[in-house]
Amino acid sequence: MSGQSAHTGAPSEGVGAAEPADGTGLRRSLGFRDLVVYGLLFIAPMAPVGVFGTLDAKSHGAVALVYLIATVAMAFTAFSYAQMVRVVPQAGSVFAYARVGLGKGPGFIAGWMAMLDYLLIPAVAYLFSGIAMNALVPSVSRWVWTAIAVLITTALNLWGVRAAARVGFAVLAMEVVVLLVFVVAAVVVLVQDGARRDWLSPLTGDGSQGAFALSAVVGAVSIAVLSYLGFDAIASFAEEVTGGSAKVARAVLFCLALAGVLFVAQTYLVALLEPLSSAELAAEPGRQGTAFYDAVDSAAGSWLHDLVAVSKAIGAAFAALAGQAAAGRLLFAMARDRRLPKALSRTDSGTPRVALLCAAVVTMVAAVWAARRDDGMDHLVSVVDIGALTAFLLLHASVVGWFAVRHREDGFSWWRHLLIPALGALIVVAVIWEASGSAQVVGAVWLLVGLVVLVAQGARRVS
């Protein structure tokens, strides 16, 4: 492995992440379970709750099939992460991968685009938590609940990655228990009262909008893949895991597979309980956002509705915790490489507290600003995904650059290092193409700003 900078613990030009001798680097304390906890927290086991109605309407009722295809589609990206984390086991994830696979410039752009995602997805999660808590306790403004969620989870992240993982495990366990309660309750209702739709309809469509249409399913997949954003955060902890980078690669793949099983299972069950047809949901867009809750409420009663809502409120805050932790590692890695202010590369007892605080401030401002606006959620959601998708595109290119171009003599495989990244890139391009116009504009502007910063940094280094 390559040498380390005496002041930042940064790897020099090669790959690898040695343990720094001066104690300024990140501390290795995470196991496989901790990695999976961070990944599932960020994704959220019941992520389909908010988009179920939209996907059901768009796919003509084949919502479980949508998530099955989306899991396979995202598997290409997960596989590329698993390939790169083995050769570049560094904090910063796609920033580090693009840096060694494509060069320093593309590496910066990959990190810059991922930054847009890692800083704003937690803001969306915090806002969701604030809205849910405000619905439970209306006397407290939602922006206050949002700020409280930011402060609590930031304190946990500053406490240390291991401590945050332990608390996160308890929250994740709670979410899984609630999901299991939903599954059991749904099965009981289906056994006693039967299904409201055909048993195969979640996989073949409910027929209310005509015959099965593959184009409708594919269109819905472009939205469903966004439910998986967050599993990639696992790779950000590569310098803090014990037992080598292979454990990180396994955690990335396992987390995606487990999330896929959970998503397919819950959407299959709730589709069978849905009192409205997909055609009715398509005709009444206002009912799509609450379709999951409405189905649960009408089938099992308000108690399960309330239980799921509370679980989502708490789970959203801890999804933000995982996102904030990943954002801190990205800022730390880019600062260590002198692409961001040097202060962000400082660590305290193995924790990048300065970078975490910076990420927390940006997220707090965005989340509270959105919480004080009626259309705040729409503004945030419309822009958060494009950064991650662009970073995924550069990730796939990095696999090709590293294995097929720069190190072709070291075990190159045409299907692992060329075919899979190419297919993954095509899927990402298709999802970006289907993104909203505002998201594309924001992504293009953020990319342009990044290019200006890159040019300015190059000019400063030459002068």
Coordinates of C-alpha atoms in Angstrom, one line a residue:
M1 CA 0.0 0.0 0.0
S2 CA 1.1 3.6 -0.6
G3 CA 2.4 6.0 1.9
Q4 CA 0.5 8.4 4.0
S5 CA 0.7 12.2 4.4
A6 CA 2.1 13.1 7.8
H7 CA -0.6 15.7 8.5
T8 CA -3.7 14.4 6.9
G9 CA -3.4 10.6 6.8
A10 CA -4.0 10.8 3.1
P11 CA -2.9 8.1 0.8
S12 CA -0.5 9.3 -1.8
E13 CA -1.0 8.5 -5.4
G14 CA -1.6 4.8 -5.2
V15 CA -4.4 2.8 -3.7
G16 CA -4.9 1.4 -0.2
A17 CA -5.6 3.0 3.1
A18 CA -3.0 2.3 5.7
E19 CA -3.5 3.0 9.4
P20 CA -1.9 6.4 10.0
A21 CA 1.0 6.4 12.5
D22 CA 0.2 9.9 13.9
G23 CA -3.4 9.1 14.9
T24 CA -4.9 11.7 12.6
G25 CA -6.7 9.3 10.4
L26 CA -10.0 7.4 10.7
R27 CA -10.3 4.7 13.3
R28 CA -11.1 1.1 12.2
S29 CA -14.0 0.0 14.4
L30 CA -16.8 -1.1 12.1
G31 CA -17.9 -4.7 11.4
F32 CA -20.1 -6.2 8.7
R33 CA -23.3 -5.7 10.7
D34 CA -22.4 -2.0 11.2
L35 CA -22.0 -1.5 7.5
V36 CA -25.3 -3.1 6.7
V37 CA -27.0 -1.0 9.4
Y38 CA -25.7 2.2 7.9
G39 CA -26.7 1.1 4.4
L40 CA -30.2 0.0 5.4
L41 CA -30.7 3.1 7.6
F42 CA -29.9 5.4 4.7
I43 CA -32.2 3.4 2.3
A44 CA -34.9 2.8 4.9
P45 CA -36.6 -0.6 5.0
M46 CA -40.0 1.0 4.2
A47 CA -38.8 3.4 1.6
P48 CA -41.6 2.4 -0.9
V49 CA -44.3 3.9 1.5
G50 CA -44.2 7.4 0.0
V51 CA -44.0 6.4 -3.7
F52 CA -46.2 3.3 -3.7
G53 CA -49.3 5.1 -5.1
T54 CA -47.3 6.8 -7.9
L55 CA -45.6 3.6 -8.9
D56 CA -48.8 1.6 -8.8
A57 CA -50.5 4.1 -11.1
K58 CA -47.6 4.4 -13.5
S59 CA -47.0 0.6 -13.8
H60 CA -50.7 -0.3 -14.2
G61 CA -50.6 -2.2 -10.9
A62 CA -47.4 -4.2 -11.4
V63 CA -45.6 -2.4 -8.6
A64 CA -43.9 -5.5 -7.1
L65 CA -42.5 -6.3 -10.6
V66 CA -41.2 -2.7 -10.8
Y67 CA -39.2 -3.2 -7.6
L68 CA -37.9 -6.6 -8.7
I69 CA -36.6 -5.0 -12.0
A70 CA -35.2 -2.0 -10.1
T71 CA -33.3 -4.3 -7.7
V72 CA -31.7 -6.0 -10.7
A73 CA -31.0 -2.7 -12.4
M74 CA -29.2 -1.3 -9.3
A75 CA -27.3 -4.5 -8.9
F76 CA -25.1 -3.4 -11.8
T77 CA -24.1 -0.3 -9.8
A78 CA -23.6 -2.3 -6.6
F79 CA -21.3 -4.7 -8.5
S80 CA -19.2 -1.8 -9.7
Y81 CA -18.9 -0.5 -6.2
A82 CA -17.8 -3.9 -5.0
Q83 CA -15.2 -4.0 -7.8
M84 CA -13.7 -0.6 -6.9
V85 CA -13.8 -0.8 -3.1
R86 CA -11.5 -3.9 -3.3
V87 CA -8.8 -1.9 -5.1
V88 CA -9.4 1.5 -3.6
P89 CA -10.4 1.0 0.1
Q90 CA -10.6 4.7 0.9
A91 CA -13.1 7.1 2.4
G92 CA -14.7 9.3 -0.2
S93 CA -16.1 6.3 -2.2
V94 CA -16.8 7.4 -5.8
F95 CA -14.4 10.4 -5.4
A96 CA -11.6 8.0 -4.7
Y97 CA -12.6 5.5 -7.4
A98 CA -12.8 8.0 -10.2
R99 CA -9.6 9.6 -9.1
V100 CA -7.6 6.5 -9.6
G101 CA -9.7 5.1 -12.5
L102 CA -10.1 8.2 -14.6
G103 CA -7.8 10.8 -13.2
K104 CA -7.7 13.6 -10.6
G105 CA -10.1 15.9 -12.6
P106 CA -12.9 13.4 -13.1
G107 CA -12.3 12.3 -9.5
F108 CA -13.1 15.8 -8.3
I109 CA -16.2 16.0 -10.5
A110 CA -17.4 12.7 -9.2
G111 CA -17.0 13.9 -5.6
W112 CA -18.5 17.2 -6.4
M113 CA -21.7 15.6 -7.9
A114 CA -21.9 13.1 -5.1
M115 CA -21.7 16.0 -2.6
L116 CA -25.0 17.4 -3.9
D117 CA -26.7 14.1 -3.1
Y118 CA -25.0 13.4 0.2
L119 CA -25.8 16.9 1.6
L120 CA -29.4 17.2 0.4
I121 CA -30.8 13.7 0.8
P122 CA -30.3 14.0 4.6
A123 CA -32.2 17.3 4.4
V124 CA -35.1 15.6 2.7
A125 CA -35.1 12.9 5.4
Y126 CA -34.9 15.4 8.2
L127 CA -37.8 17.4 6.7
F128 CA -39.9 14.2 6.3
S129 CA -39.3 13.4 10.0
G130 CA -40.2 17.0 11.0
I131 CA -43.5 16.8 9.0
A132 CA -44.4 13.4 10.5
M133 CA -43.7 14.6 14.1
N134 CA -45.7 17.8 13.5
A135 CA -48.6 15.7 12.4
L136 CA -48.3 13.8 15.7
V137 CA -47.7 17.0 17.8
P138 CA -49.2 19.9 15.9
S139 CA -48.4 22.4 18.7
V140 CA -44.7 22.3 17.7
S141 CA -43.8 23.7 14.3
R142 CA -42.4 21.3 11.8
W143 CA -39.2 23.3 11.4
V144 CA -38.6 23.0 15.1
W145 CA -39.0 19.2 14.9
T146 CA -36.7 19.2 11.8
A147 CA -34.0 21.2 13.7
I148 CA -34.3 18.9 16.7
A149 CA -33.7 15.8 14.5
V150 CA -30.6 17.4 13.0
L151 CA -29.2 18.3 16.4
I152 CA -29.8 14.8 17.9
T153 CA -28.3 12.8 15.0
T154 CA -25.4 15.2 14.6
A155 CA -24.5 14.7 18.3
L156 CA -24.5 10.9 17.7
N157 CA -22.3 11.3 14.6
L158 CA -19.8 13.5 16.6
W159 CA -19.8 10.9 19.4
G160 CA -18.2 8.4 17.0
V161 CA -19.0 6.1 14.1
R162 CA -19.3 3.0 16.4
A163 CA -21.6 4.7 18.9
A164 CA -23.8 6.0 16.1
A165 CA -23.9 2.5 14.5
R166 CA -25.1 1.0 17.8
V167 CA -28.0 3.5 18.2
G168 CA -28.7 3.1 14.5
F169 CA -29.0 -0.7 14.9
A170 CA -31.6 -0.2 17.6
V171 CA -33.6 2.1 15.3
L172 CA -33.2 -0.2 12.4
A173 CA -34.4 -3.1 14.5
M174 CA -37.5 -1.1 15.4
E175 CA -38.2 -0.4 11.7
V176 CA -37.8 -4.1 10.9
V177 CA -40.2 -5.1 13.7
V178 CA -42.8 -2.6 12.4
L179 CA -42.3 -4.0 8.9
L180 CA -42.8 -7.6 10.3
V181 CA -46.0 -6.5 12.1
F182 CA -47.3 -5.0 8.9
V183 CA -46.5 -8.3 7.0
V184 CA -48.2 -10.4 9.6
A185 CA -51.2 -8.1 9.8
A186 CA -51.5 -8.1 6.0
V187 CA -51.3 -11.9 5.7
V188 CA -54.0 -12.3 8.4
V189 CA -56.3 -9.9 6.5
L190 CA -55.6 -11.6 3.2
V191 CA -56.3 -15.1 4.7
Q192 CA -59.5 -13.9 6.4
D193 CA -60.9 -11.5 3.8
G194 CA -59.1 -12.4 0.6
A195 CA -57.3 -10.1 -1.8
R196 CA -58.9 -7.0 -3.4
R197 CA -56.9 -7.6 -6.5
D198 CA -55.8 -10.7 -8.4
W199 CA -53.0 -12.5 -6.5
L200 CA -50.6 -12.2 -9.4
S201 CA -51.6 -8.6 -10.3
P202 CA -48.6 -7.0 -8.4
L203 CA -46.4 -8.9 -10.9
T204 CA -48.6 -8.8 -14.0
G205 CA -50.7 -5.6 -13.6
D206 CA -54.3 -5.3 -12.4
G207 CA -55.9 -4.9 -15.9
S208 CA -57.7 -1.7 -15.0
Q209 CA -55.7 0.3 -17.6
G210 CA -55.7 -2.4 -20.2
A211 CA -53.3 -5.2 -21.0
F212 CA -49.8 -5.5 -19.4
A213 CA -47.5 -2.8 -20.8
L214 CA -43.8 -3.2 -20.4
S215 CA -43.2 0.4 -21.3
A216 CA -45.3 1.4 -18.3
V217 CA -43.3 -0.8 -16.0
V218 CA -40.0 0.5 -17.3
G219 CA -41.2 4.1 -16.8
A220 CA -42.0 3.3 -13.2
V221 CA -38.6 1.6 -12.7
S222 CA -36.9 4.9 -13.4
I223 CA -38.6 6.3 -10.2
A224 CA -38.3 3.1 -8.1
V225 CA -34.5 3.0 -8.4
L226 CA -34.3 6.2 -6.4
S227 CA -35.6 4.3 -3.4
Y228 CA -32.3 2.5 -3.3
L229 CA -30.1 5.6 -3.1
G230 CA -28.0 5.3 0.0
F231 CA -26.7 1.7 -0.2
D232 CA -23.6 3.2 -1.8
A233 CA -22.9 5.1 1.5
I234 CA -21.5 1.9 2.8
A235 CA -18.4 2.4 0.7
S236 CA -17.7 5.7 2.4
F237 CA -16.6 3.8 5.6
A238 CA -14.0 1.7 3.9
E239 CA -11.2 3.1 6.0
E240 CA -13.1 2.4 9.2
V241 CA -14.0 -1.2 8.8
T242 CA -12.1 -4.1 10.3
G243 CA -11.2 -7.1 8.3
G244 CA -10.4 -5.6 4.9
S245 CA -12.3 -4.2 1.9
A246 CA -13.8 -7.5 0.9
K247 CA -16.2 -7.0 3.8
V248 CA -17.3 -3.7 2.4
A249 CA -18.0 -5.2 -1.0
R250 CA -20.1 -8.0 0.5
A251 CA -22.0 -5.5 2.6
V252 CA -22.9 -3.3 -0.4
L253 CA -24.2 -6.3 -2.3
F254 CA -26.0 -7.8 0.7
C255 CA -27.6 -4.5 1.6
L256 CA -29.0 -4.0 -1.9
A257 CA -30.3 -7.6 -2.1
L258 CA -32.0 -7.4 1.3
A259 CA -33.6 -4.0 0.5
G260 CA -34.9 -5.5 -2.7
V261 CA -36.5 -8.4 -0.9
L262 CA -38.1 -6.1 1.6
F263 CA -39.4 -3.7 -1.1
V264 CA -40.8 -6.4 -3.3
A265 CA -42.5 -8.2 -0.3
Q266 CA -44.2 -5.1 1.1
T267 CA -45.4 -3.7 -2.2
Y268 CA -46.8 -7.1 -3.2
L269 CA -48.8 -7.3 0.0
V270 CA -50.1 -3.7 0.0
A271 CA -51.0 -3.9 -3.7
L272 CA -53.3 -6.8 -2.7
L273 CA -54.9 -4.7 0.0
E274 CA -55.2 -1.5 -2.1
P275 CA -58.9 -0.6 -2.3
L276 CA -58.4 1.5 -5.5
S277 CA -57.4 0.2 -8.9
S278 CA -54.3 1.6 -10.6
A279 CA -56.6 3.4 -13.0
E280 CA -58.4 5.2 -10.2
L281 CA -55.0 6.2 -8.6
A282 CA -53.9 7.5 -12.0
A283 CA -57.0 9.5 -12.3
E284 CA -56.7 11.0 -8.8
P285 CA -53.0 12.0 -8.3
G286 CA -53.8 13.6 -5.0
R287 CA -54.4 10.2 -3.5
Q288 CA -51.2 8.6 -4.7
G289 CA -49.0 10.0 -1.9
T290 CA -51.1 8.4 0.9
A291 CA -52.1 5.3 -1.0
F292 CA -49.9 3.0 1.1
Y293 CA -51.4 4.4 4.4
D294 CA -54.9 4.3 3.0
A295 CA -54.6 0.7 2.0
V296 CA -53.2 -0.2 5.5
D297 CA -55.9 1.8 7.2
S298 CA -58.8 0.3 5.3
A299 CA -57.6 -3.2 5.7
A300 CA -56.1 -3.4 9.2
G301 CA -57.2 -0.3 11.0
S302 CA -55.8 3.0 12.1
W303 CA -53.5 1.4 14.7
L304 CA -51.2 0.0 12.0
H305 CA -51.4 3.2 10.1
D306 CA -50.2 5.1 13.1
L307 CA -47.5 2.6 13.9
V308 CA -46.1 2.8 10.4
A309 CA -46.2 6.6 10.5
V310 CA -44.3 6.8 13.8
S311 CA -41.7 4.3 12.5
K312 CA -41.2 6.4 9.3
A313 CA -40.8 9.6 11.4
I314 CA -38.1 8.1 13.5
G315 CA -36.5 6.1 10.7
A316 CA -36.3 9.2 8.5
A317 CA -34.2 11.0 11.1
F318 CA -31.8 8.1 11.3
A319 CA -31.6 7.7 7.6
A320 CA -30.4 11.3 7.7
L321 CA -27.8 10.2 10.4
A322 CA -26.3 7.7 8.0
G323 CA -26.4 10.2 5.1
Q324 CA -24.7 12.9 7.2
A325 CA -22.0 10.4 8.3
A326 CA -21.3 9.6 4.6
A327 CA -21.3 13.2 3.7
G328 CA -18.7 13.9 6.4
R329 CA -16.5 11.2 5.0
L330 CA -16.8 12.5 1.5
L331 CA -15.8 16.1 2.6
F332 CA -13.0 14.6 4.7
A333 CA -11.6 12.6 1.7
M334 CA -11.8 15.6 -0.7
A335 CA -10.2 17.9 1.8
R336 CA -7.4 15.3 2.4
D337 CA -6.7 15.4 -1.3
R338 CA -6.6 19.2 -1.1
R339 CA -9.8 19.6 -3.2
L340 CA -11.6 21.3 -0.3
P341 CA -10.4 23.5 2.6
K342 CA -7.7 21.6 4.6
A343 CA -9.6 22.1 7.9
L344 CA -12.2 19.5 6.7
S345 CA -9.5 16.8 6.7
R346 CA -8.9 17.1 10.5
T347 CA -9.9 14.2 12.7
D348 CA -10.4 13.9 16.4
S349 CA -10.0 10.5 18.0
G350 CA -10.6 9.0 14.6
T351 CA -13.8 11.0 13.8
P352 CA -13.8 13.7 11.1
R353 CA -15.7 16.1 13.3
V354 CA -15.0 19.3 11.4
A355 CA -16.3 17.7 8.2
L356 CA -19.4 16.3 10.0
L357 CA -20.2 19.7 11.5
C358 CA -19.9 21.4 8.1
A359 CA -22.2 18.8 6.5
A360 CA -24.6 19.3 9.5
V361 CA -24.7 23.1 9.0
V362 CA -25.5 22.8 5.3
T363 CA -28.1 20.2 5.9
M364 CA -29.7 22.1 8.7
V365 CA -30.0 25.3 6.6
A366 CA -31.5 23.4 3.7
A367 CA -33.9 21.3 5.8
V368 CA -35.1 24.2 8.0
W369 CA -35.5 26.5 5.0
A370 CA -37.7 23.8 3.3
A371 CA -39.6 23.1 6.5
R372 CA -40.7 26.8 6.7
R373 CA -42.2 26.6 3.1
D374 CA -45.3 24.8 2.0
D375 CA -43.5 23.7 -1.2
G376 CA -40.2 23.0 0.5
M377 CA -40.4 19.2 0.1
D378 CA -41.1 19.5 -3.6
H379 CA -38.1 21.8 -4.1
L380 CA -35.7 19.5 -2.3
V381 CA -36.9 16.2 -3.8
S382 CA -36.7 17.6 -7.3
V383 CA -32.9 18.1 -7.1
V384 CA -31.4 15.5 -4.7
D385 CA -31.1 12.5 -7.0
I386 CA -29.3 13.9 -10.0
G387 CA -25.9 14.2 -8.1
A388 CA -25.9 10.6 -7.1
L389 CA -26.9 9.4 -10.6
T390 CA -24.1 11.4 -12.2
A391 CA -21.6 10.0 -9.6
F392 CA -22.8 6.5 -10.5
L393 CA -22.1 7.2 -14.1
L394 CA -18.5 8.1 -13.3
L395 CA -18.3 5.1 -11.0
H396 CA -19.0 2.7 -14.0
A397 CA -16.5 4.6 -16.1
S398 CA -13.9 4.2 -13.3
V399 CA -14.3 0.4 -13.4
V400 CA -13.5 0.5 -17.1
G401 CA -10.7 2.9 -16.7
W402 CA -9.0 1.0 -13.9
F403 CA -9.4 -2.6 -15.0
A404 CA -9.8 -2.3 -18.8
V405 CA -7.3 0.5 -19.5
R406 CA -4.8 1.2 -16.7
H407 CA -4.5 -2.3 -15.3
R408 CA -5.7 -4.6 -18.1
E409 CA -2.9 -7.1 -17.4
D410 CA -4.1 -7.6 -13.8
G411 CA -7.0 -10.1 -14.2
F412 CA -9.2 -8.2 -16.7
S413 CA -12.6 -9.8 -17.2
W414 CA -14.7 -8.6 -20.2
W415 CA -18.0 -9.2 -18.4
R416 CA -17.1 -7.9 -15.0
H417 CA -15.0 -4.9 -16.0
L418 CA -16.6 -3.9 -19.4
L419 CA -20.1 -5.4 -19.9
I420 CA -21.6 -4.9 -16.4
P421 CA -20.3 -1.3 -16.1
A422 CA -21.6 -0.5 -19.6
L423 CA -25.1 -1.9 -18.8
G424 CA -25.0 0.0 -15.4
A425 CA -24.1 3.2 -17.2
L426 CA -26.9 2.8 -19.7
I427 CA -29.4 2.3 -16.9
V428 CA -28.2 5.4 -15.1
V429 CA -28.4 7.5 -18.3
A430 CA -32.0 6.3 -18.8
V431 CA -32.9 7.4 -15.2
I432 CA -31.2 10.8 -15.7
W433 CA -33.1 11.2 -18.9
E434 CA -36.4 10.5 -17.1
A435 CA -35.6 12.9 -14.3
S436 CA -37.6 16.1 -13.9
G437 CA -36.5 19.2 -15.9
S438 CA -35.7 21.1 -12.7
A439 CA -33.5 18.3 -11.5
Q440 CA -31.6 18.3 -14.8
V441 CA -31.1 22.0 -14.7
V442 CA -29.9 22.0 -11.1
G443 CA -27.5 19.1 -11.9
A444 CA -26.2 20.9 -14.9
V445 CA -25.6 24.2 -13.0
W446 CA -23.9 22.3 -10.1
L447 CA -21.7 20.5 -12.6
L448 CA -20.8 23.8 -14.3
V449 CA -19.9 25.3 -10.9
G450 CA -17.7 22.2 -10.2
L451 CA -15.9 22.6 -13.5
V452 CA -15.2 26.3 -12.7
V453 CA -13.8 25.3 -9.3
L454 CA -11.7 22.6 -11.0
V455 CA -10.2 25.0 -13.5
A456 CA -9.6 27.6 -10.7
Q457 CA -7.8 25.0 -8.7
G458 CA -5.6 24.0 -11.6
A459 CA -4.7 27.6 -12.3
R460 CA -3.8 28.2 -8.7
R461 CA -1.5 25.2 -8.6
V462 CA 0.2 26.2 -11.8
S463 CA 0.8 29.8 -10.7

